[in-house]
Amino acid sequence: MILRTKDALYDQSWQWHLKNSLTNIEELAEALNIKLPDVPTNFPLLVPLPYLNRIKKGDPNDPLLLQILPIGKENMPTQGFLKDPLEEVSQTKSHGIIHKYHGRVLIVATGSCAINCRYCFRRHFPYNEYKLSKKDWREIEEYVTKDPSIKEIILSGGDPLIMTDKRLNEFIGRIKELKQVTHLRVHTRLPIVIPQRVTEDLISWAGETKLRTIFVIHANHANELDDAVGSAILRLRSANVSVLNQSVLLKGINANLKSLVDLSWRLSNLGVIPYYLHLLDKVSGSAHFDVPEELGIQLVDQMTAQLPGYLVPKLVREVPDAPAKVQIRG
């Protein structure tokens, strides 16, 4: 049963929303009152109801719909688009650590997400080969301890907030024992797609940890940021959590000045810093989202003319083996 009223959505737990997400194109088409193609794909439809509720009924070009709708173009091979465009598999240790940049390590904490974004650069990542065990955590601790330059641990995935609060508490407890680590960063889309995930228990550990805690959320369009998302972000900030946003420049979704300016203002109104605007990582199945670098530069220059500097995100591209994200503008 699809719950379309806000009250019904608010009354459900985040776990309920995970279990009741839409995975069927026919149900999606019925919910939105539009005709949609049923396309064979190895990266299935997955959209939770709070996110679905923000998609405009009857609009096949809605920018939120286009982020999650499988289409035939995904199955067309495109030169230069690869299954592992950032060469992460070769850089991932057996215990799920990706150590690309000086001073921080990323841990692939889980392979699950609450939503399948069609442009996801890890849509082909072999998560089953990197499931974290207690033995892996011991190896992670040893790895970090041997490199005193590591000051920050980044939890990513998948989406680390897919884990229960109890499991997250265990993770954070292990990280806090690493005396050299002062910063914890959490890369997550869950506060956007299921804002109910920001529970009192989550706020409790985030507010009590001695680590400087930063949540990097992921919104691409202002329409993703409704009042429920705003409340979730406010709860995070009340726990002294810094909240940054990273977005992806996507053809047909936000590759225009109005969308980008509206997003920056909406984020700022919620107390979120517009941090990064990524050029697309060229993963197989995403070529129809690609935006030329020249247009990205032009758009950021136009944003700079219209916005205060703190609302202009850095235009960046990730390049395999580079010592940091390559900053193009901002």
mmCIF file of C-alpha atoms in Angstrom:
data_model
loop_
_atom_site.group_PDB
_atom_site.id
_atom_site.type_symbol
_atom_site.label_atom_id
_atom_site.label_comp_id
_atom_site.label_asym_id
_atom_site.label_seq_id
_atom_site.Cartn_x
_atom_site.Cartn_y
_atom_site.Cartn_z
ATOM 1 C CA MET A 1 0.000 0.000 0.000
ATOM 2 C CA ILE A 2 1.425 3.384 -1.010
ATOM 3 C CA LEU A 3 1.006 6.111 1.587
ATOM 4 C CA ARG A 4 0.698 9.463 -0.141
ATOM 5 C CA THR A 5 -0.333 11.667 2.788
ATOM 6 C CA LYS A 6 2.381 13.362 4.801
ATOM 7 C CA ASP A 7 0.854 12.355 8.139
ATOM 8 C CA ALA A 8 0.903 8.693 7.171
ATOM 9 C CA LEU A 9 4.516 8.964 6.066
ATOM 10 C CA TYR A 10 5.599 10.752 9.238
ATOM 11 C CA ASP A 11 4.018 8.066 11.429
ATOM 12 C CA GLN A 12 6.265 5.306 10.082
ATOM 13 C CA SER A 13 9.763 4.413 11.274
ATOM 14 C CA TRP A 14 12.764 4.586 8.994
ATOM 15 C CA GLN A 15 13.012 0.784 9.116
ATOM 16 C CA TRP A 16 9.412 0.546 7.907
ATOM 17 C CA HIS A 17 10.242 2.824 4.998
ATOM 18 C CA LEU A 18 13.246 0.692 4.065
ATOM 19 C CA LYS A 19 11.057 -2.417 3.947
ATOM 20 C CA ASN A 20 8.267 -0.722 2.008
ATOM 21 C CA SER A 21 10.286 1.077 -0.655
ATOM 22 C CA LEU A 22 9.071 0.801 -4.235
ATOM 23 C CA THR A 23 10.927 -1.689 -6.414
ATOM 24 C CA ASN A 24 8.340 -2.159 -9.140
ATOM 25 C CA ILE A 25 7.970 0.098 -12.181
ATOM 26 C CA GLU A 26 4.232 -0.578 -12.475
ATOM 27 C CA GLU A 27 3.661 0.580 -8.895
ATOM 28 C CA LEU A 28 5.784 3.667 -9.517
ATOM 29 C CA ALA A 29 3.798 4.511 -12.661
ATOM 30 C CA GLU A 30 0.520 4.050 -10.798
ATOM 31 C CA ALA A 31 1.664 6.216 -7.879
ATOM 32 C CA LEU A 32 2.729 9.043 -10.213
ATOM 33 C CA ASN A 33 -0.108 8.669 -12.722
ATOM 34 C CA ILE A 34 2.244 8.437 -15.710
ATOM 35 C CA LYS A 35 3.347 5.801 -18.194
ATOM 36 C CA LEU A 36 6.870 4.515 -17.574
ATOM 37 C CA PRO A 37 9.013 2.050 -19.538
ATOM 38 C CA ASP A 38 9.851 -1.242 -17.829
ATOM 39 C CA VAL A 39 13.526 -1.583 -18.713
ATOM 40 C CA PRO A 40 15.654 -4.667 -17.967
ATOM 41 C CA THR A 41 18.464 -3.662 -15.615
ATOM 42 C CA ASN A 42 20.981 -5.186 -13.229
ATOM 43 C CA PHE A 43 20.639 -2.088 -11.026
ATOM 44 C CA PRO A 44 16.992 -2.250 -9.967
ATOM 45 C CA LEU A 45 14.553 0.483 -9.086
ATOM 46 C CA LEU A 46 14.622 1.367 -5.392
ATOM 47 C CA VAL A 47 12.854 4.458 -4.057
ATOM 48 C CA PRO A 48 11.476 5.045 -0.532
ATOM 49 C CA LEU A 49 8.066 6.604 -0.038
ATOM 50 C CA PRO A 50 9.186 9.906 1.561
ATOM 51 C CA TYR A 51 11.252 10.606 -1.570
ATOM 52 C CA LEU A 52 8.466 9.408 -3.857
ATOM 53 C CA ASN A 53 6.099 11.833 -2.142
ATOM 54 C CA ARG A 54 8.184 14.775 -3.428
ATOM 55 C CA ILE A 55 7.958 13.718 -7.094
ATOM 56 C CA LYS A 56 5.348 15.684 -9.013
ATOM 57 C CA LYS A 57 2.491 13.508 -10.216
ATOM 58 C CA GLY A 58 1.964 13.395 -13.963
ATOM 59 C CA ASP A 59 5.385 14.853 -14.805
ATOM 60 C CA PRO A 60 7.691 12.381 -16.596
ATOM 61 C CA ASN A 61 10.483 14.991 -16.542
ATOM 62 C CA ASP A 62 10.412 15.654 -12.814
ATOM 63 C CA PRO A 63 14.052 16.121 -11.692
ATOM 64 C CA LEU A 64 13.631 13.778 -8.730
ATOM 65 C CA LEU A 65 12.047 11.066 -10.857
ATOM 66 C CA LEU A 66 14.850 11.203 -13.418
ATOM 67 C CA GLN A 67 17.408 10.478 -10.692
ATOM 68 C CA ILE A 68 15.841 7.104 -9.839
ATOM 69 C CA LEU A 69 14.091 5.903 -13.027
ATOM 70 C CA PRO A 70 15.787 3.093 -15.007
ATOM 71 C CA ILE A 71 15.787 3.883 -18.738
ATOM 72 C CA GLY A 72 16.999 2.089 -21.841
ATOM 73 C CA LYS A 73 20.000 4.393 -22.342
ATOM 74 C CA GLU A 74 21.632 2.780 -19.299
ATOM 75 C CA ASN A 75 22.114 -0.401 -21.298
ATOM 76 C CA MET A 76 23.956 1.305 -24.161
ATOM 77 C CA PRO A 77 27.762 0.925 -23.974
ATOM 78 C CA THR A 78 29.507 4.307 -24.163
ATOM 79 C CA GLN A 79 33.191 4.827 -24.820
ATOM 80 C CA GLY A 80 35.005 6.111 -21.748
ATOM 81 C CA PHE A 81 32.322 4.971 -19.299
ATOM 82 C CA LEU A 82 33.554 2.147 -17.073
ATOM 83 C CA LYS A 83 32.301 -0.105 -14.287
ATOM 84 C CA ASP A 84 34.950 1.279 -11.933
ATOM 85 C CA PRO A 85 35.742 4.795 -13.204
ATOM 86 C CA LEU A 86 37.673 5.777 -10.058
ATOM 87 C CA GLU A 87 39.616 2.484 -9.926
ATOM 88 C CA GLU A 88 38.434 1.951 -6.369
ATOM 89 C CA VAL A 89 38.509 -1.840 -6.450
ATOM 90 C CA SER A 90 42.268 -1.847 -6.934
ATOM 91 C CA GLN A 91 42.638 0.673 -4.088
ATOM 92 C CA THR A 92 40.368 -1.120 -1.605
ATOM 93 C CA LYS A 93 42.005 -3.204 1.088
ATOM 94 C CA SER A 94 40.519 -6.572 2.020
ATOM 95 C CA HIS A 95 38.974 -5.007 5.132
ATOM 96 C CA GLY A 96 37.056 -2.311 3.232
ATOM 97 C CA ILE A 97 39.478 0.612 3.561
ATOM 98 C CA ILE A 98 40.010 2.998 0.652
ATOM 99 C CA HIS A 99 43.079 5.128 1.347
ATOM 100 C CA LYS A 100 43.348 7.589 -1.547
ATOM 101 C CA TYR A 101 44.127 10.867 0.181
ATOM 102 C CA HIS A 102 46.602 11.959 2.840
ATOM 103 C CA GLY A 103 45.324 12.241 6.399
ATOM 104 C CA ARG A 104 42.056 10.343 6.026
ATOM 105 C CA VAL A 105 40.739 6.916 5.167
ATOM 106 C CA LEU A 106 37.345 5.893 3.857
ATOM 107 C CA ILE A 107 35.665 2.766 5.179
ATOM 108 C CA VAL A 108 33.089 0.986 3.010
ATOM 109 C CA ALA A 109 30.861 0.319 6.005
ATOM 110 C CA THR A 110 27.976 -1.290 4.121
ATOM 111 C CA GLY A 111 26.923 -2.154 0.592
ATOM 112 C CA SER A 112 23.282 -1.158 1.020
ATOM 113 C CA CYS A 113 21.527 2.100 0.181
ATOM 114 C CA ALA A 114 18.013 3.396 0.787
ATOM 115 C CA ILE A 115 17.692 4.550 -2.832
ATOM 116 C CA ASN A 116 19.269 3.540 -6.127
ATOM 117 C CA CYS A 117 20.473 6.690 -7.859
ATOM 118 C CA ARG A 118 20.988 5.953 -11.542
ATOM 119 C CA TYR A 119 24.266 7.925 -11.735
ATOM 120 C CA CYS A 120 25.865 6.182 -8.726
ATOM 121 C CA PHE A 121 29.598 5.705 -9.328
ATOM 122 C CA ARG A 122 29.545 2.560 -7.159
ATOM 123 C CA ARG A 123 26.601 0.912 -8.894
ATOM 124 C CA HIS A 124 28.933 -1.920 -10.003
ATOM 125 C CA PHE A 125 31.103 -2.058 -6.852
ATOM 126 C CA PRO A 126 31.559 -5.651 -5.536
ATOM 127 C CA TYR A 127 30.234 -4.955 -2.045
ATOM 128 C CA ASN A 128 29.872 -8.654 -1.231
ATOM 129 C CA GLU A 129 33.651 -8.942 -1.205
ATOM 130 C CA TYR A 130 34.027 -6.271 1.495
ATOM 131 C CA LYS A 131 31.584 -7.125 4.272
ATOM 132 C CA LEU A 132 33.028 -5.900 7.559
ATOM 133 C CA SER A 133 33.592 -8.420 10.328
ATOM 134 C CA LYS A 134 35.127 -8.101 13.801
ATOM 135 C CA LYS A 135 38.381 -9.366 12.303
ATOM 136 C CA ASP A 136 38.222 -6.601 9.687
ATOM 137 C CA TRP A 137 37.845 -3.995 12.425
ATOM 138 C CA ARG A 138 40.973 -5.268 14.130
ATOM 139 C CA GLU A 139 42.810 -4.948 10.815
ATOM 140 C CA ILE A 140 41.410 -1.440 10.310
ATOM 141 C CA GLU A 141 42.629 -0.410 13.747
ATOM 142 C CA GLU A 142 46.072 -1.816 13.008
ATOM 143 C CA TYR A 143 46.167 -0.069 9.619
ATOM 144 C CA VAL A 144 45.230 3.320 11.075
ATOM 145 C CA THR A 145 47.561 3.005 14.055
ATOM 146 C CA LYS A 146 50.524 2.314 11.784
ATOM 147 C CA ASP A 147 49.953 5.619 9.946
ATOM 148 C CA PRO A 148 49.951 8.547 12.409
ATOM 149 C CA SER A 149 49.052 10.964 9.584
ATOM 150 C CA ILE A 150 45.481 9.610 9.595
ATOM 151 C CA LYS A 151 43.325 12.058 11.554
ATOM 152 C CA GLU A 152 39.920 11.481 9.974
ATOM 153 C CA ILE A 153 37.810 8.407 9.304
ATOM 154 C CA ILE A 154 35.077 8.599 6.676
ATOM 155 C CA LEU A 155 32.151 6.188 6.845
ATOM 156 C CA SER A 156 30.711 5.552 3.398
ATOM 157 C CA GLY A 157 29.140 2.726 1.463
ATOM 158 C CA GLY A 158 26.497 2.147 0.303
ATOM 159 C CA ASP A 159 25.066 4.322 3.021
ATOM 160 C CA PRO A 160 26.436 3.894 6.552
ATOM 161 C CA LEU A 161 23.154 5.063 8.097
ATOM 162 C CA ILE A 162 21.551 1.867 6.794
ATOM 163 C CA MET A 163 23.124 0.308 9.876
ATOM 164 C CA THR A 164 21.117 0.311 13.087
ATOM 165 C CA ASP A 165 21.931 2.860 15.762
ATOM 166 C CA LYS A 166 23.284 0.033 17.919
ATOM 167 C CA ARG A 167 25.657 -1.081 15.175
ATOM 168 C CA LEU A 168 26.701 2.504 14.472
ATOM 169 C CA ASN A 169 27.418 2.992 18.161
ATOM 170 C CA GLU A 170 29.723 -0.018 18.050
ATOM 171 C CA PHE A 171 31.534 1.432 15.026
ATOM 172 C CA ILE A 172 31.934 4.834 16.614
ATOM 173 C CA GLY A 173 33.112 3.282 19.858
ATOM 174 C CA ARG A 174 35.920 1.498 18.028
ATOM 175 C CA ILE A 175 36.874 4.681 16.188
ATOM 176 C CA LYS A 176 36.959 6.711 19.411
ATOM 177 C CA GLU A 177 39.556 4.287 20.788
ATOM 178 C CA LEU A 178 41.979 5.403 18.061
ATOM 179 C CA LYS A 179 43.538 8.333 19.902
ATOM 180 C CA GLN A 180 45.105 9.860 16.797
ATOM 181 C CA VAL A 181 41.684 10.190 15.092
ATOM 182 C CA THR A 182 40.013 13.538 15.804
ATOM 183 C CA HIS A 183 37.445 13.783 12.996
ATOM 184 C CA LEU A 184 34.585 11.543 11.887
ATOM 185 C CA ARG A 185 32.868 12.116 8.562
ATOM 186 C CA VAL A 186 29.660 10.349 7.508
ATOM 187 C CA HIS A 187 28.689 10.318 3.830
ATOM 188 C CA THR A 188 24.953 9.716 3.668
ATOM 189 C CA ARG A 189 21.863 10.320 1.562
ATOM 190 C CA LEU A 190 19.446 8.884 4.129
ATOM 191 C CA PRO A 191 18.534 12.178 5.854
ATOM 192 C CA ILE A 192 17.405 13.335 2.408
ATOM 193 C CA VAL A 193 15.503 10.279 1.199
ATOM 194 C CA ILE A 194 14.177 9.014 4.575
ATOM 195 C CA PRO A 195 14.476 11.892 7.065
ATOM 196 C CA GLN A 196 12.969 9.684 9.779
ATOM 197 C CA ARG A 197 16.415 8.065 9.949
ATOM 198 C CA VAL A 198 17.649 10.963 12.084
ATOM 199 C CA THR A 199 16.477 9.376 15.335
ATOM 200 C CA GLU A 200 17.024 10.420 18.936
ATOM 201 C CA ASP A 201 19.550 7.598 19.330
ATOM 202 C CA LEU A 202 21.508 8.812 16.310
ATOM 203 C CA ILE A 203 21.477 12.373 17.639
ATOM 204 C CA SER A 204 22.610 11.074 21.014
ATOM 205 C CA TRP A 205 25.817 9.414 19.799
ATOM 206 C CA ALA A 206 26.530 12.204 17.334
ATOM 207 C CA GLY A 207 26.260 14.799 20.084
ATOM 208 C CA GLU A 208 28.168 12.896 22.742
ATOM 209 C CA THR A 209 31.198 11.710 20.797
ATOM 210 C CA LYS A 210 34.478 13.518 21.402
ATOM 211 C CA LEU A 211 35.144 13.364 17.662
ATOM 212 C CA ARG A 212 34.524 16.395 15.459
ATOM 213 C CA THR A 213 31.580 15.040 13.500
ATOM 214 C CA ILE A 214 30.671 16.082 9.967
ATOM 215 C CA PHE A 215 27.732 14.745 7.970
ATOM 216 C CA VAL A 216 28.091 15.126 4.216
ATOM 217 C CA ILE A 217 24.613 14.793 2.772
ATOM 218 C CA HIS A 218 23.748 14.482 -0.910
ATOM 219 C CA ALA A 219 21.030 16.577 -2.519
ATOM 220 C CA ASN A 220 21.016 17.531 -6.191
ATOM 221 C CA HIS A 221 17.852 19.623 -6.393
ATOM 222 C CA ALA A 222 16.001 21.992 -4.075
ATOM 223 C CA ASN A 223 12.812 19.912 -4.450
ATOM 224 C CA GLU A 224 14.489 17.150 -2.453
ATOM 225 C CA LEU A 225 14.625 19.399 0.615
ATOM 226 C CA ASP A 226 11.118 19.455 2.068
ATOM 227 C CA ASP A 227 10.128 20.386 5.630
ATOM 228 C CA ALA A 228 10.766 16.878 6.969
ATOM 229 C CA VAL A 229 14.316 16.962 5.615
ATOM 230 C CA GLY A 230 14.751 20.420 7.097
ATOM 231 C CA SER A 231 13.682 19.134 10.518
ATOM 232 C CA ALA A 232 16.113 16.220 10.277
ATOM 233 C CA ILE A 233 18.982 18.557 9.421
ATOM 234 C CA LEU A 234 18.034 20.879 12.283
ATOM 235 C CA ARG A 235 18.208 17.917 14.690
ATOM 236 C CA LEU A 236 21.684 17.062 13.425
ATOM 237 C CA ARG A 237 22.887 20.623 13.800
ATOM 238 C CA SER A 238 21.434 20.832 17.320
ATOM 239 C CA ALA A 239 23.836 18.002 18.234
ATOM 240 C CA ASN A 240 26.786 20.148 17.115
ATOM 241 C CA VAL A 241 27.158 18.208 13.866
ATOM 242 C CA SER A 242 28.475 20.171 10.886
ATOM 243 C CA VAL A 243 26.409 19.475 7.770
ATOM 244 C CA LEU A 244 27.835 19.862 4.272
ATOM 245 C CA ASN A 245 26.247 19.010 0.937
ATOM 246 C CA GLN A 246 27.759 17.487 -2.149
ATOM 247 C CA SER A 247 25.824 17.263 -5.378
ATOM 248 C CA VAL A 248 26.434 15.992 -8.884
ATOM 249 C CA LEU A 249 25.941 18.095 -12.004
ATOM 250 C CA LEU A 250 23.375 16.105 -13.980
ATOM 251 C CA LYS A 251 21.966 16.732 -17.445
ATOM 252 C CA GLY A 252 18.198 17.198 -17.370
ATOM 253 C CA ILE A 253 18.133 17.516 -13.577
ATOM 254 C CA ASN A 254 20.171 20.458 -12.304
ATOM 255 C CA ALA A 255 22.469 21.577 -15.142
ATOM 256 C CA ASN A 256 20.983 25.061 -15.265
ATOM 257 C CA LEU A 257 21.587 28.222 -13.281
ATOM 258 C CA LYS A 258 18.176 28.447 -11.603
ATOM 259 C CA SER A 259 18.303 24.914 -10.206
ATOM 260 C CA LEU A 260 21.802 25.382 -8.800
ATOM 261 C CA VAL A 261 21.062 28.798 -7.288
ATOM 262 C CA ASP A 262 17.803 27.567 -5.743
ATOM 263 C CA LEU A 263 19.622 24.574 -4.259
ATOM 264 C CA SER A 264 22.322 26.727 -2.671
ATOM 265 C CA TRP A 265 19.792 29.106 -1.108
ATOM 266 C CA ARG A 266 17.650 26.244 0.191
ATOM 267 C CA LEU A 267 20.674 24.508 1.709
ATOM 268 C CA SER A 268 21.790 27.735 3.348
ATOM 269 C CA ASN A 269 18.336 28.294 4.824
ATOM 270 C CA LEU A 270 18.724 24.890 6.500
ATOM 271 C CA GLY A 271 22.198 25.690 7.785
ATOM 272 C CA VAL A 272 23.953 23.422 5.290
ATOM 273 C CA ILE A 273 27.123 24.483 3.466
ATOM 274 C CA PRO A 274 27.063 23.829 -0.325
ATOM 275 C CA TYR A 275 30.449 22.137 -0.416
ATOM 276 C CA TYR A 276 31.048 20.255 -3.667
ATOM 277 C CA LEU A 277 29.459 20.188 -7.108
ATOM 278 C CA HIS A 278 30.863 17.095 -8.780
ATOM 279 C CA LEU A 279 31.238 16.537 -12.474
ATOM 280 C CA LEU A 280 29.833 13.117 -13.262
ATOM 281 C CA ASP A 281 31.993 10.096 -12.496
ATOM 282 C CA LYS A 282 31.884 8.205 -15.778
ATOM 283 C CA VAL A 283 30.364 4.943 -14.610
ATOM 284 C CA SER A 284 28.769 2.542 -17.085
ATOM 285 C CA GLY A 285 25.069 3.271 -17.485
ATOM 286 C CA SER A 286 25.232 6.983 -16.687
ATOM 287 C CA ALA A 287 26.352 8.629 -19.944
ATOM 288 C CA HIS A 288 22.962 10.294 -20.497
ATOM 289 C CA PHE A 289 23.589 12.407 -17.365
ATOM 290 C CA ASP A 290 26.979 13.706 -18.488
ATOM 291 C CA VAL A 291 27.524 17.470 -18.642
ATOM 292 C CA PRO A 292 30.552 18.970 -20.451
ATOM 293 C CA GLU A 293 33.165 20.474 -18.167
ATOM 294 C CA GLU A 294 32.894 23.769 -20.060
ATOM 295 C CA LEU A 295 29.216 24.078 -19.125
ATOM 296 C CA GLY A 296 30.023 23.279 -15.502
ATOM 297 C CA ILE A 297 32.598 26.082 -15.439
ATOM 298 C CA GLN A 298 30.142 28.490 -17.060
ATOM 299 C CA LEU A 299 27.425 27.652 -14.529
ATOM 300 C CA VAL A 300 29.707 28.081 -11.518
ATOM 301 C CA ASP A 301 30.932 31.405 -12.899
ATOM 302 C CA GLN A 302 27.304 32.508 -13.236
ATOM 303 C CA MET A 303 26.589 31.338 -9.685
ATOM 304 C CA THR A 304 29.546 33.395 -8.472
ATOM 305 C CA ALA A 305 27.964 36.481 -10.033
ATOM 306 C CA GLN A 306 24.615 35.844 -8.332
ATOM 307 C CA LEU A 307 25.491 34.375 -4.930
ATOM 308 C CA PRO A 308 27.659 35.237 -1.940
ATOM 309 C CA GLY A 309 30.898 33.287 -2.074
ATOM 310 C CA TYR A 310 29.963 30.935 0.757
ATOM 311 C CA LEU A 311 27.022 29.641 -1.299
ATOM 312 C CA VAL A 312 29.086 28.721 -4.364
ATOM 313 C CA PRO A 313 30.190 25.074 -4.219
ATOM 314 C CA LYS A 314 33.565 23.962 -5.503
ATOM 315 C CA LEU A 315 33.300 22.410 -8.951
ATOM 316 C CA VAL A 316 35.393 19.242 -8.765
ATOM 317 C CA ARG A 317 36.197 16.032 -10.555
ATOM 318 C CA GLU A 318 37.590 12.851 -9.049
ATOM 319 C CA VAL A 319 40.560 11.437 -10.919
ATOM 320 C CA PRO A 320 42.098 8.030 -10.148
ATOM 321 C CA ASP A 321 45.479 8.293 -8.389
ATOM 322 C CA ALA A 322 45.186 12.080 -7.904
ATOM 323 C CA PRO A 323 46.285 13.228 -4.408
ATOM 324 C CA ALA A 324 42.967 15.079 -3.937
ATOM 325 C CA LYS A 325 39.789 15.943 -5.794
ATOM 326 C CA VAL A 326 40.691 18.073 -8.798
ATOM 327 C CA GLN A 327 39.191 21.519 -8.243
ATOM 328 C CA ILE A 328 38.019 23.120 -11.476
ATOM 329 C CA ARG A 329 36.172 26.181 -10.142
ATOM 330 C CA GLY A 330 35.101 27.668 -6.821
#
